[in-house]
C-alpha positions as a Markdown table, in Angstrom:
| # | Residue | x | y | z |
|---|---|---|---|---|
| 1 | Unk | 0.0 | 0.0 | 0.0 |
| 2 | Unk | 3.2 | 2.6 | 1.0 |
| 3 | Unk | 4.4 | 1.7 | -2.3 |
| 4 | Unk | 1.7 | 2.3 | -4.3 |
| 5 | Unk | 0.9 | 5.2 | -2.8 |
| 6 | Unk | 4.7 | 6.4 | -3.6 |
| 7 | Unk | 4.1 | 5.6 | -6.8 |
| 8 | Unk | 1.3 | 7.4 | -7.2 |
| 9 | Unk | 1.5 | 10.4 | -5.1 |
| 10 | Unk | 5.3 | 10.6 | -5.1 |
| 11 | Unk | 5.0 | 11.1 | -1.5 |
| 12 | Unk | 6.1 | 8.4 | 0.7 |
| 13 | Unk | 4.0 | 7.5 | 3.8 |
| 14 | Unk | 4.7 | 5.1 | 6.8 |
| 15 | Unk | 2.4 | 2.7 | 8.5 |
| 16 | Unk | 2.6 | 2.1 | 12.4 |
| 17 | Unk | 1.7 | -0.8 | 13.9 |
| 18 | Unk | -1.6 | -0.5 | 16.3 |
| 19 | Unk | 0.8 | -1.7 | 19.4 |
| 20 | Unk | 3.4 | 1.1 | 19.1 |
| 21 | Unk | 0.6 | 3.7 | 18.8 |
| 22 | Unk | -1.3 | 2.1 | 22.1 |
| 23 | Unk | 2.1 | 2.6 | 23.8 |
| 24 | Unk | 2.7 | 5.9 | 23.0 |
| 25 | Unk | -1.2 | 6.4 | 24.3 |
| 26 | Unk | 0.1 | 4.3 | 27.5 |
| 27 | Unk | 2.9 | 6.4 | 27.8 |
| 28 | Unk | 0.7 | 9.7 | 27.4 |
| 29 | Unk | -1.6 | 8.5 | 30.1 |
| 30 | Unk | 1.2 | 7.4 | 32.4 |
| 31 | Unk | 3.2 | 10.6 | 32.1 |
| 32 | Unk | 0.3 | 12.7 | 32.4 |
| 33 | Unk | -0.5 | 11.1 | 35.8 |
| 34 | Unk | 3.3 | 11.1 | 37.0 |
| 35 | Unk | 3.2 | 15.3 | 35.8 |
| 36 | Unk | 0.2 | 15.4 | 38.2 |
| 37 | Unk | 2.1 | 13.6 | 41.3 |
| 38 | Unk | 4.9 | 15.7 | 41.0 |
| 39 | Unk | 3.4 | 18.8 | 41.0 |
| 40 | Unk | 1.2 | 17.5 | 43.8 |
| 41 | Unk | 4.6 | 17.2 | 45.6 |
| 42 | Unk | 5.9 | 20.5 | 44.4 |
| 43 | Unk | 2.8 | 21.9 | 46.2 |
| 44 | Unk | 3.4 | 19.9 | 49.3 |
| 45 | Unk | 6.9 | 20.7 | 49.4 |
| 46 | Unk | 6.6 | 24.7 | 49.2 |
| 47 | Unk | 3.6 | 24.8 | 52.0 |
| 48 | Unk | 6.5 | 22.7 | 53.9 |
| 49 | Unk | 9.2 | 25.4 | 53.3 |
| 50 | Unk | 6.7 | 28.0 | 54.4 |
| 51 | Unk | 6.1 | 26.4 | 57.5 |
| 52 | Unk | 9.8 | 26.1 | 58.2 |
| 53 | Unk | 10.1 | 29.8 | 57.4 |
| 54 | Unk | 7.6 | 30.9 | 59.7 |
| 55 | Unk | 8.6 | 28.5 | 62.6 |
| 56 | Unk | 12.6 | 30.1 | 61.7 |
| 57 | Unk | 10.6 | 33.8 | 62.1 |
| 58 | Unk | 8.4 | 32.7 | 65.2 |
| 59 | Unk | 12.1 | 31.3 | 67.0 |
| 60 | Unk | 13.8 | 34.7 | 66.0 |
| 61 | Unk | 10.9 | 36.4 | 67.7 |
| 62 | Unk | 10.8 | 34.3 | 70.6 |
| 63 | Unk | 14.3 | 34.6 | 70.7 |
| 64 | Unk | 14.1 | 38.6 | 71.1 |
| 65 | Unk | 11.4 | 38.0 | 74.0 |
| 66 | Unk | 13.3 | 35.5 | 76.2 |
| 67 | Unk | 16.3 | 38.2 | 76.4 |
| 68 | Unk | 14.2 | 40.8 | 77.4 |
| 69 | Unk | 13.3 | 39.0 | 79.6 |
| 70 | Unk | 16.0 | 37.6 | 80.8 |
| 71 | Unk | 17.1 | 41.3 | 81.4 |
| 72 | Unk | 13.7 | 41.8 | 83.5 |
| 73 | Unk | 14.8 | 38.6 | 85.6 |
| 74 | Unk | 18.4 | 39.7 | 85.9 |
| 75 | Unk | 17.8 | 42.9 | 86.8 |
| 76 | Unk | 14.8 | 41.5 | 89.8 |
| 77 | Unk | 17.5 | 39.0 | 91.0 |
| 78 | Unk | 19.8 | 41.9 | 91.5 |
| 79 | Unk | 17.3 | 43.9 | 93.4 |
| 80 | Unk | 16.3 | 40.3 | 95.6 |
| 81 | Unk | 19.7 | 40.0 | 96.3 |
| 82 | Unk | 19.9 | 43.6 | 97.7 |
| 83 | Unk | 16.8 | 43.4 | 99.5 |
| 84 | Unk | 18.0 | 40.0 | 101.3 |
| 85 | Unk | 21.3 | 42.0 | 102.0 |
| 86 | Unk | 19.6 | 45.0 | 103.6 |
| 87 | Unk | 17.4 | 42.4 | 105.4 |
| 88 | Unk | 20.4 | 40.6 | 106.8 |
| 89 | Unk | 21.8 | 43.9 | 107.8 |
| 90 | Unk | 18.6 | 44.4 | 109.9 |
| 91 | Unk | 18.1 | 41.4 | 111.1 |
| 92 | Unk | 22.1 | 41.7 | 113.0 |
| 93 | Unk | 21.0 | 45.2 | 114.0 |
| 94 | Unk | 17.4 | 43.7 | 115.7 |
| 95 | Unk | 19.5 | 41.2 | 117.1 |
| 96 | Unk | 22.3 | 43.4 | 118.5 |
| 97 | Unk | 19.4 | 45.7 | 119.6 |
| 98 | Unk | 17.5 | 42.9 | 121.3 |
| 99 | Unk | 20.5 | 42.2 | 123.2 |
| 100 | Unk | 21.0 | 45.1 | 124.5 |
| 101 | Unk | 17.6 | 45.0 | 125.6 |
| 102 | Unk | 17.7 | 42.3 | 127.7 |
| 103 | Unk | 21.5 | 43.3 | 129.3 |
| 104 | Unk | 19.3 | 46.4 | 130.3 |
| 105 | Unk | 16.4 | 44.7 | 131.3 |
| 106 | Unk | 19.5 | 42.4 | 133.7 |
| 107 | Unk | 21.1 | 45.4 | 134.9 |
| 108 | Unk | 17.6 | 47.3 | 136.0 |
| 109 | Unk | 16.7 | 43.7 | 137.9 |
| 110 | Unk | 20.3 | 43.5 | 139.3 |
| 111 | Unk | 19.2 | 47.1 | 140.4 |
| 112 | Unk | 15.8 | 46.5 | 142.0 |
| 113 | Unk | 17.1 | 43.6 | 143.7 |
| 114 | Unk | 20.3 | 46.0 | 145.5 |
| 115 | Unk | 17.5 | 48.8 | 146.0 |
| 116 | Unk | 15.2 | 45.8 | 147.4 |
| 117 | Unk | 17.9 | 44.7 | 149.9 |
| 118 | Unk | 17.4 | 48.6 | 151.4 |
| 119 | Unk | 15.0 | 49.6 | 153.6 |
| 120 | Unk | 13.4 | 51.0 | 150.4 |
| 121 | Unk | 10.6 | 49.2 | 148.4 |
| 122 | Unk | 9.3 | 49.2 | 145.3 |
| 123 | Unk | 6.0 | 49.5 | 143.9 |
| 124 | Unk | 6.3 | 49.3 | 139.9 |
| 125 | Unk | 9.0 | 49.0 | 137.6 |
| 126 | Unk | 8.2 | 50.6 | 134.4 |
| 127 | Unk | 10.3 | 50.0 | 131.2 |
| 128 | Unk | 9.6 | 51.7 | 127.5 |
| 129 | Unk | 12.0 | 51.7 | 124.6 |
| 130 | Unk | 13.3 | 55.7 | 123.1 |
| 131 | Unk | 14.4 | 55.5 | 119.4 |
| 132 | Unk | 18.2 | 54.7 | 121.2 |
| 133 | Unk | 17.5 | 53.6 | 125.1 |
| 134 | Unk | 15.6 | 51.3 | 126.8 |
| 135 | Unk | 14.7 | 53.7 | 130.0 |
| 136 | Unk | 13.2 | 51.9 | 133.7 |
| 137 | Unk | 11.3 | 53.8 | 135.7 |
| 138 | Unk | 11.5 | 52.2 | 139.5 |
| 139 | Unk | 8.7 | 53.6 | 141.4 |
| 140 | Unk | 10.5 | 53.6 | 144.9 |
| 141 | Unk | 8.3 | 53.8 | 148.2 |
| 142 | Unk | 10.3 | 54.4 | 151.7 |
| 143 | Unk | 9.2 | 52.7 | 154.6 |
């Protein structure tokens, strides 16, 4: 049939079989369907580098807000460790000042007890604390 066609025509003309022409169909399908995958994956891999970008931005950010404050909580631990200081510092002064109190508070019984051995008795003993002194007040009755 080519042949005569050639012959005719002068043009020549090629049959191909019915299987090559289902495979190339075949092939169409199938790389159709494997396009289609891959740009299913394309889509799947860009939302996947946009995530990883905004997680990246988010951890930059968070980043910037955990050294502030960690500059809040240095500078609170500074001002704890002062205030512990200056409440160490009082506590020794109470302390110091509570002794005191009490060698007073000894001397003015030492005292009553020597006035007590006199002829003199007495009625009350009154003790306040002034901003420096502790000051006794014996009330003294003669007899």
């Amino acid at each position: 049939v080519c042949e005569l066609y050639f012959a005719r025509m002068r043009r020549q003309v090629y049959v191909t079989p019915k299987s090559f022409l289902s495979f190339i169909s075949s092939f169409k399908d199938l790389y159709v369907i494997k396009y289609n995958e891959l740009d299913e994956q394309e889509k799947s891999f860009k939302i996947g580098l946009n995530k990883i970008e905004e997680a990246a931005q988010l951890i930059a950010k968070m980043g910037d807000e955990l050294k502030i404050e960690e500059k809040k909580l240095k500078e609170a631990s500074e001002k704890t460790d002062a205030l512990v200081k200056n409440l160490e510092k009082e506590n020794k002064k109470a302390e110091k000042k509570s002794e005191d109190v009490e060698k007073k508070a000894r001397s003015c019984e030492k005292d009553a007890q020597e006035i007590g051995r006199e002829t003199v008795s007495y009625t009350h003993l009154r003790a306040h604390e002034t901003g420096r002194n502790l000051v006794c007040r014996l009330l003294l009755e003669k007899k």
